[in-house]
PDB file of C-alpha atoms in Angstrom:
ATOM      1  CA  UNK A  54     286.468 170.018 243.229  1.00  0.00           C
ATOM      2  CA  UNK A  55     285.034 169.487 239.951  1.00  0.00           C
ATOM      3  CA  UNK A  56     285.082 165.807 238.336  1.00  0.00           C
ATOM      4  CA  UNK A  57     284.360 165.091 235.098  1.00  0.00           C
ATOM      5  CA  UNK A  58     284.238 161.432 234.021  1.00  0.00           C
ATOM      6  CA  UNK A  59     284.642 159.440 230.698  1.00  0.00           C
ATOM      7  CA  UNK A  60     286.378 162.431 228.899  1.00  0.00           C
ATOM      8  CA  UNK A  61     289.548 160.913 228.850  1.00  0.00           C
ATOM      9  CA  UNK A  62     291.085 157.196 227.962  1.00  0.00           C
ATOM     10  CA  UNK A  63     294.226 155.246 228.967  1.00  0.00           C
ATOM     11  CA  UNK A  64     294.956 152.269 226.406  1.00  0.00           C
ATOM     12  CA  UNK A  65     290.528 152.787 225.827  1.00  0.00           C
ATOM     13  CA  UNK A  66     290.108 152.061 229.692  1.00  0.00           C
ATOM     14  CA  UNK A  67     287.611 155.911 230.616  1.00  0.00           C
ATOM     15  CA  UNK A  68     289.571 158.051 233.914  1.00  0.00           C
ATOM     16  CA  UNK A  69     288.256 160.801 235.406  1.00  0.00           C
ATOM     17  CA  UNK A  70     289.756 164.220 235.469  1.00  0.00           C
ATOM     18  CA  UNK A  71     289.973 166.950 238.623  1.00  0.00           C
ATOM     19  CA  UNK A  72     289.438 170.238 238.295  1.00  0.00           C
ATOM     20  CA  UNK A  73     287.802 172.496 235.323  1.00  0.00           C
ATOM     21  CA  UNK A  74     288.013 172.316 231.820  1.00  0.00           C
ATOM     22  CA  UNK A  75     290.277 175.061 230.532  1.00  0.00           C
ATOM     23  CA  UNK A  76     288.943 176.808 227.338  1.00  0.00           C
ATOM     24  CA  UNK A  77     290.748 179.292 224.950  1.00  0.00           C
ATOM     25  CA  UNK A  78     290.104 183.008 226.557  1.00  0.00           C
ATOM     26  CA  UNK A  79     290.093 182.040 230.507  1.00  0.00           C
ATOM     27  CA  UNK A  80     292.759 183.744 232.346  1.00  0.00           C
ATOM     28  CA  UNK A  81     295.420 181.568 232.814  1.00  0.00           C
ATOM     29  CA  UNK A  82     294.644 179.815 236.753  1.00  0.00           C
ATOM     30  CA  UNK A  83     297.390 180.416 239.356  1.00  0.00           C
ATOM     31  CA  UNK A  84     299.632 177.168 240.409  1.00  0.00           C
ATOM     32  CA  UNK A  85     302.183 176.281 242.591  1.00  0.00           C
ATOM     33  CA  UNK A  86     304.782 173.780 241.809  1.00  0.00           C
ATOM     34  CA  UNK A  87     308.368 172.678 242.045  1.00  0.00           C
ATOM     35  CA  UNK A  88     311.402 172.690 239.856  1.00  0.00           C
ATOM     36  CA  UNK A  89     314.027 170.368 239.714  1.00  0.00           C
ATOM     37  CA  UNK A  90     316.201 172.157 242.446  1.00  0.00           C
ATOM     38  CA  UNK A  91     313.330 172.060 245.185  1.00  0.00           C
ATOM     39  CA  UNK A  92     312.456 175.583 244.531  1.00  0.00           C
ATOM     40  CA  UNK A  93     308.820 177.038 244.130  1.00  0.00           C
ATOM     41  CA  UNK A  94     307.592 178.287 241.367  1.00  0.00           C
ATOM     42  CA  UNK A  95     304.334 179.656 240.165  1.00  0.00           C
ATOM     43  CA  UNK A  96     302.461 181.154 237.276  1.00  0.00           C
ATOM     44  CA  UNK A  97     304.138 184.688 238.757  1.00  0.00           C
ATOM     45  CA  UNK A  98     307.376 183.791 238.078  1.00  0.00           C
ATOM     46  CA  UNK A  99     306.712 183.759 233.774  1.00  0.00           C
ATOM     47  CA  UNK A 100     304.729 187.003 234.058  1.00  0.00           C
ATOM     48  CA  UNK A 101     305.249 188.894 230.681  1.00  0.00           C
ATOM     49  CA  UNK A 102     306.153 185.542 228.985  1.00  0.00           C
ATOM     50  CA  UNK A 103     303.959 183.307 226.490  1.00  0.00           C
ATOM     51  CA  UNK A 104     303.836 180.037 227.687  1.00  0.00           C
ATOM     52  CA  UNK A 105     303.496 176.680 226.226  1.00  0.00           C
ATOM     53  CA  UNK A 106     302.499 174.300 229.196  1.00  0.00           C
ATOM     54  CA  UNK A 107     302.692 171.124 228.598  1.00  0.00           C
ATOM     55  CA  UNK A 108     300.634 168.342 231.240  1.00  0.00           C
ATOM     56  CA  UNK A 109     302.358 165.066 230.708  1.00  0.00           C
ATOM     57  CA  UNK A 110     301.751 162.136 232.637  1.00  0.00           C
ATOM     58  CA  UNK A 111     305.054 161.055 233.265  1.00  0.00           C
ATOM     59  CA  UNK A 112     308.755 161.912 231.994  1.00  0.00           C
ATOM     60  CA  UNK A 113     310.161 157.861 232.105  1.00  0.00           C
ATOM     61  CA  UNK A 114     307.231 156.823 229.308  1.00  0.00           C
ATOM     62  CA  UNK A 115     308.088 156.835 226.002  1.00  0.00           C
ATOM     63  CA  UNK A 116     305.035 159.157 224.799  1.00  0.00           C
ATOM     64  CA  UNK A 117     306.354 161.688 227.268  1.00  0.00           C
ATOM     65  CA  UNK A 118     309.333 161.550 226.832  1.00  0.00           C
ATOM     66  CA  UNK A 119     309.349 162.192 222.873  1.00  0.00           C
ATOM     67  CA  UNK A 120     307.066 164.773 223.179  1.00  0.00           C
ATOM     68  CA  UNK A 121     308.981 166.418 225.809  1.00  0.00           C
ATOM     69  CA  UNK A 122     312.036 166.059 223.661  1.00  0.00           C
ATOM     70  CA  UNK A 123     310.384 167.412 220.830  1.00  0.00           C
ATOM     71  CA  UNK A 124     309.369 170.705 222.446  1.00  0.00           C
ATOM     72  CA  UNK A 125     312.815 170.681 223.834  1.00  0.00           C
ATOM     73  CA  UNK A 126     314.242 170.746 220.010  1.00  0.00           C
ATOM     74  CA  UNK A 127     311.294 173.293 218.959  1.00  0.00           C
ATOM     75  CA  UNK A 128     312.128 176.100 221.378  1.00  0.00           C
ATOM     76  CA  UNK A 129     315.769 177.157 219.515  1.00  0.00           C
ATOM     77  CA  UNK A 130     313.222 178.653 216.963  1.00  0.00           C
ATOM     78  CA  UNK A 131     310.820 180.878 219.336  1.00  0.00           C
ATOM     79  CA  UNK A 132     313.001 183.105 221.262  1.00  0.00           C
ATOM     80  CA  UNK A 133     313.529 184.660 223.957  1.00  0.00           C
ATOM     81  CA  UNK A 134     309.694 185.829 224.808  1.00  0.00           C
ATOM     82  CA  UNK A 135     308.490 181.763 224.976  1.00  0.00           C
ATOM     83  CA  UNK A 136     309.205 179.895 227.593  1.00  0.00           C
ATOM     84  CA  UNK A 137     307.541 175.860 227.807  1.00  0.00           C
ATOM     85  CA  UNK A 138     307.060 174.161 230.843  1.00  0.00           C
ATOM     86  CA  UNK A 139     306.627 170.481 231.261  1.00  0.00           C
ATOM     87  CA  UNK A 140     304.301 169.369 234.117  1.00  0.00           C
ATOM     88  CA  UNK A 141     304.275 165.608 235.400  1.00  0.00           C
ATOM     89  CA  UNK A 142     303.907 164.392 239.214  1.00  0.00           C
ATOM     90  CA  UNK A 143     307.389 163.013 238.945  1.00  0.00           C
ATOM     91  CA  UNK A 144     309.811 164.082 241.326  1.00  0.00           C
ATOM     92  CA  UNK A 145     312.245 166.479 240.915  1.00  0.00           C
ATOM     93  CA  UNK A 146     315.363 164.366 241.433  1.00  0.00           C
ATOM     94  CA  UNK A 147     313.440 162.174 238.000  1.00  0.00           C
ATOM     95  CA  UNK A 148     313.129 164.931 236.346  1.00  0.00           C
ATOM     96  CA  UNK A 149     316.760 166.569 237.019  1.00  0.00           C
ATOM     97  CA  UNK A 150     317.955 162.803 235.935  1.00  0.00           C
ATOM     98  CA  UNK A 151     316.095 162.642 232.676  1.00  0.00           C
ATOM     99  CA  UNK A 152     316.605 165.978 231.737  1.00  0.00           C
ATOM    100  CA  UNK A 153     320.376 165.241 232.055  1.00  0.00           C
ATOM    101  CA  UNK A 154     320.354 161.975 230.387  1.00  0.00           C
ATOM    102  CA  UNK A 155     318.110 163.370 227.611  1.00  0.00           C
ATOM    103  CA  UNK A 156     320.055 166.325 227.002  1.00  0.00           C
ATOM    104  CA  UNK A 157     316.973 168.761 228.066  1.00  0.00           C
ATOM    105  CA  UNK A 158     318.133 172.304 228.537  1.00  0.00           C
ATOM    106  CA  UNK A 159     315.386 174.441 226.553  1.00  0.00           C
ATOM    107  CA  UNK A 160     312.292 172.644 228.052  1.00  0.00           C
ATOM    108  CA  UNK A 161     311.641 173.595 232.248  1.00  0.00           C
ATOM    109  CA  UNK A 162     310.650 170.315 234.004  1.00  0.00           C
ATOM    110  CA  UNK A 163     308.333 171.241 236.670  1.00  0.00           C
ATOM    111  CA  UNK A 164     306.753 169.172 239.472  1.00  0.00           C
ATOM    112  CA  UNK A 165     302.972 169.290 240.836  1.00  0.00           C
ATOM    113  CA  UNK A 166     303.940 166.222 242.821  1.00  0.00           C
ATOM    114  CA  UNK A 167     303.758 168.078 246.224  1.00  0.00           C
ATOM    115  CA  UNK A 168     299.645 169.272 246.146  1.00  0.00           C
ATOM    116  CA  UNK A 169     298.553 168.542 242.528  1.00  0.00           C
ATOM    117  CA  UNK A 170     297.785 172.572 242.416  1.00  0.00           C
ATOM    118  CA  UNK A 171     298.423 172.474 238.727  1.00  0.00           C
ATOM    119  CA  UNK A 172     296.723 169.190 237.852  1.00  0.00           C
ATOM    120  CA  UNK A 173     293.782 170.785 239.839  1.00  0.00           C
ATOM    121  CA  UNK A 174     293.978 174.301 238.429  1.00  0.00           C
ATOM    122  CA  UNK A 175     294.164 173.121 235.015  1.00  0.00           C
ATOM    123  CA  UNK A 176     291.964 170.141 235.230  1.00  0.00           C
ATOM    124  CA  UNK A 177     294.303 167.425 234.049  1.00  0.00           C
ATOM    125  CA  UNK A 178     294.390 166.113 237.464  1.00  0.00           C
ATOM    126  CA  UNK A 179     293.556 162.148 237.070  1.00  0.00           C
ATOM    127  CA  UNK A 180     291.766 161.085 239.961  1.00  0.00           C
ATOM    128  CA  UNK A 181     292.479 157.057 239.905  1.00  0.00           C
ATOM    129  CA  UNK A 182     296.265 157.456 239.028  1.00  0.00           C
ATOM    130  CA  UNK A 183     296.946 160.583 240.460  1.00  0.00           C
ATOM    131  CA  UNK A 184     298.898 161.641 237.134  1.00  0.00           C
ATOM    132  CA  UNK A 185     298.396 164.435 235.104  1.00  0.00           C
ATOM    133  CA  UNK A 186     296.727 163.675 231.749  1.00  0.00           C
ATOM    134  CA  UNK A 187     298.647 165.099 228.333  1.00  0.00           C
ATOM    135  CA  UNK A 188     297.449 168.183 227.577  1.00  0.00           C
ATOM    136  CA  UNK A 189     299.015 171.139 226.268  1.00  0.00           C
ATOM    137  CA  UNK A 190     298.152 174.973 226.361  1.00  0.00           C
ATOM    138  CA  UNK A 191     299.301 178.604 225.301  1.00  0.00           C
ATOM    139  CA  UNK A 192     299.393 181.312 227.766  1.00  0.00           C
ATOM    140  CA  UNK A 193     299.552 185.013 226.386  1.00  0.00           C
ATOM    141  CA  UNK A 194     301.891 187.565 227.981  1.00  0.00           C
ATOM    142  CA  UNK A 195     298.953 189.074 229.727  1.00  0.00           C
ATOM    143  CA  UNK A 196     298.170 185.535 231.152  1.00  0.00           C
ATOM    144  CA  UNK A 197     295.165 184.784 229.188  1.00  0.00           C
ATOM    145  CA  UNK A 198     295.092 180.747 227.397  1.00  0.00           C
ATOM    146  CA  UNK A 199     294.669 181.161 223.556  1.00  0.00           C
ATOM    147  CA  UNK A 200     295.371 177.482 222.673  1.00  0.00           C
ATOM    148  CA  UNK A 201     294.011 174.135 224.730  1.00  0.00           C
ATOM    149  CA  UNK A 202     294.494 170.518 223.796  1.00  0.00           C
ATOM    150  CA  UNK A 203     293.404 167.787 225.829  1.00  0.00           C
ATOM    151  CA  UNK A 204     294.374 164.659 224.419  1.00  0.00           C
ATOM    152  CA  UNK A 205     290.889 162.018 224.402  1.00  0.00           C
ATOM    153  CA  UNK A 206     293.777 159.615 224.710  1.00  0.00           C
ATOM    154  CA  UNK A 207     296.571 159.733 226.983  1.00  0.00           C
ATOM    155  CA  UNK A 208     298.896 157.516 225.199  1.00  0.00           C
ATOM    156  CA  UNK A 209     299.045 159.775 222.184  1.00  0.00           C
ATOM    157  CA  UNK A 210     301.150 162.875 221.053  1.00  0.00           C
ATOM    158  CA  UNK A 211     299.442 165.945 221.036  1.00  0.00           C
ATOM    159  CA  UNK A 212     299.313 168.240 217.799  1.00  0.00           C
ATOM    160  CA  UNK A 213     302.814 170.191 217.937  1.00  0.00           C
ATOM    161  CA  UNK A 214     302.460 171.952 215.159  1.00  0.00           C
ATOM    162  CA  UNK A 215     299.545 174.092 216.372  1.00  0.00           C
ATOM    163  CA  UNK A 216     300.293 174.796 219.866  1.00  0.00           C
ATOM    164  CA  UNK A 217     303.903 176.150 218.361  1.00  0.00           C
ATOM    165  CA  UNK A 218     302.045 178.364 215.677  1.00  0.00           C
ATOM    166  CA  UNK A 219     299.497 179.650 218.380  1.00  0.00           C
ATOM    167  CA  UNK A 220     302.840 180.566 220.701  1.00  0.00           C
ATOM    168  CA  UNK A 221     304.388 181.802 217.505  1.00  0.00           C
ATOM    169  CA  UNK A 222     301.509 184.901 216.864  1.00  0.00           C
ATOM    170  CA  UNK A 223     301.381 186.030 220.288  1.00  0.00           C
ATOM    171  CA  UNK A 224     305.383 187.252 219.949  1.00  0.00           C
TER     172      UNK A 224
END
């Protein structure tokens, strides 16, 4: 697998990242992970859907946990047709409990703590914590990525505004 050093920070301190850098036009890669009733789920199971993935390193940080709510407030306006997923390696009782306690309904928590296969696929994978680094990207209907943002630095919000216009067109 892939490493790539020194292209991401944690309070300044460089982390490496597994897996490939995902660029705008690469068909979305296939994952595997688990939702917050122990069930699989995979890229599959959105088919037809666009997608706003969000990699976040953890749901019980504060960082996370605004930007999750955030999303979670932004997804009244985009219908039906979008669907955003939050990735973390926290387990899926966590996430169940902070969804609950932050009143999370639109957002989909998902976990990749069972093999990492989305940290991996999408290269946000961080080898010394074994966390996934914030990142956030917008898969077409026809499973293709037409928006990636890897955040230099974990411990900050990513742009909202333009991963929920690039969502936005592709209805």
């Amino acid at each position: 697998m892939n490493e790539r050093t020194g292209v991401i920070t944690f309070q300044g301190n460089p982390l490496t990242l597994i897996g490939d850098e995902i660029k705008v036009g690469d068909k979305a890669p296939k994952f595997s992970a688990t939702d917050n009733g122990l069930a699989p789920k995979s890229l599959d199971d959105y088919a037809g859907k666009v997608l706003i993935l969000s990699a976040v390193p953890s749901l019980d940080t504060p960082v996370c946990d605004m930007e999750t709510r955030r999303f979670n407030t932004e997804a009244a306006s985009l219908g039906d047709d979008v669907k955003i997923l939050t990735l973390s390696m926290d387990l899926p009782f966590a996430q169940a409990r902070w969804c609950g306690a932050a009143g999370v309904e639109a957002v989909q928590t998902l976990s990749d703590y069972m093999n990492a296969s989305f940290g991996e696929a999408y290269g946000v994978l961080i080898k010394e914590l074994r966390l996934l680094s914030r990142a956030v990207f917008v898969v077409d209907k026809g499973g293709v990525v037409q928006y990636v943002q890897y955040l230099k630095e974990i411990t900050e919000e990513p742009d909202y505004d333009a991963a929920l216009e690039a969502a936005k067109k592709l209805v």
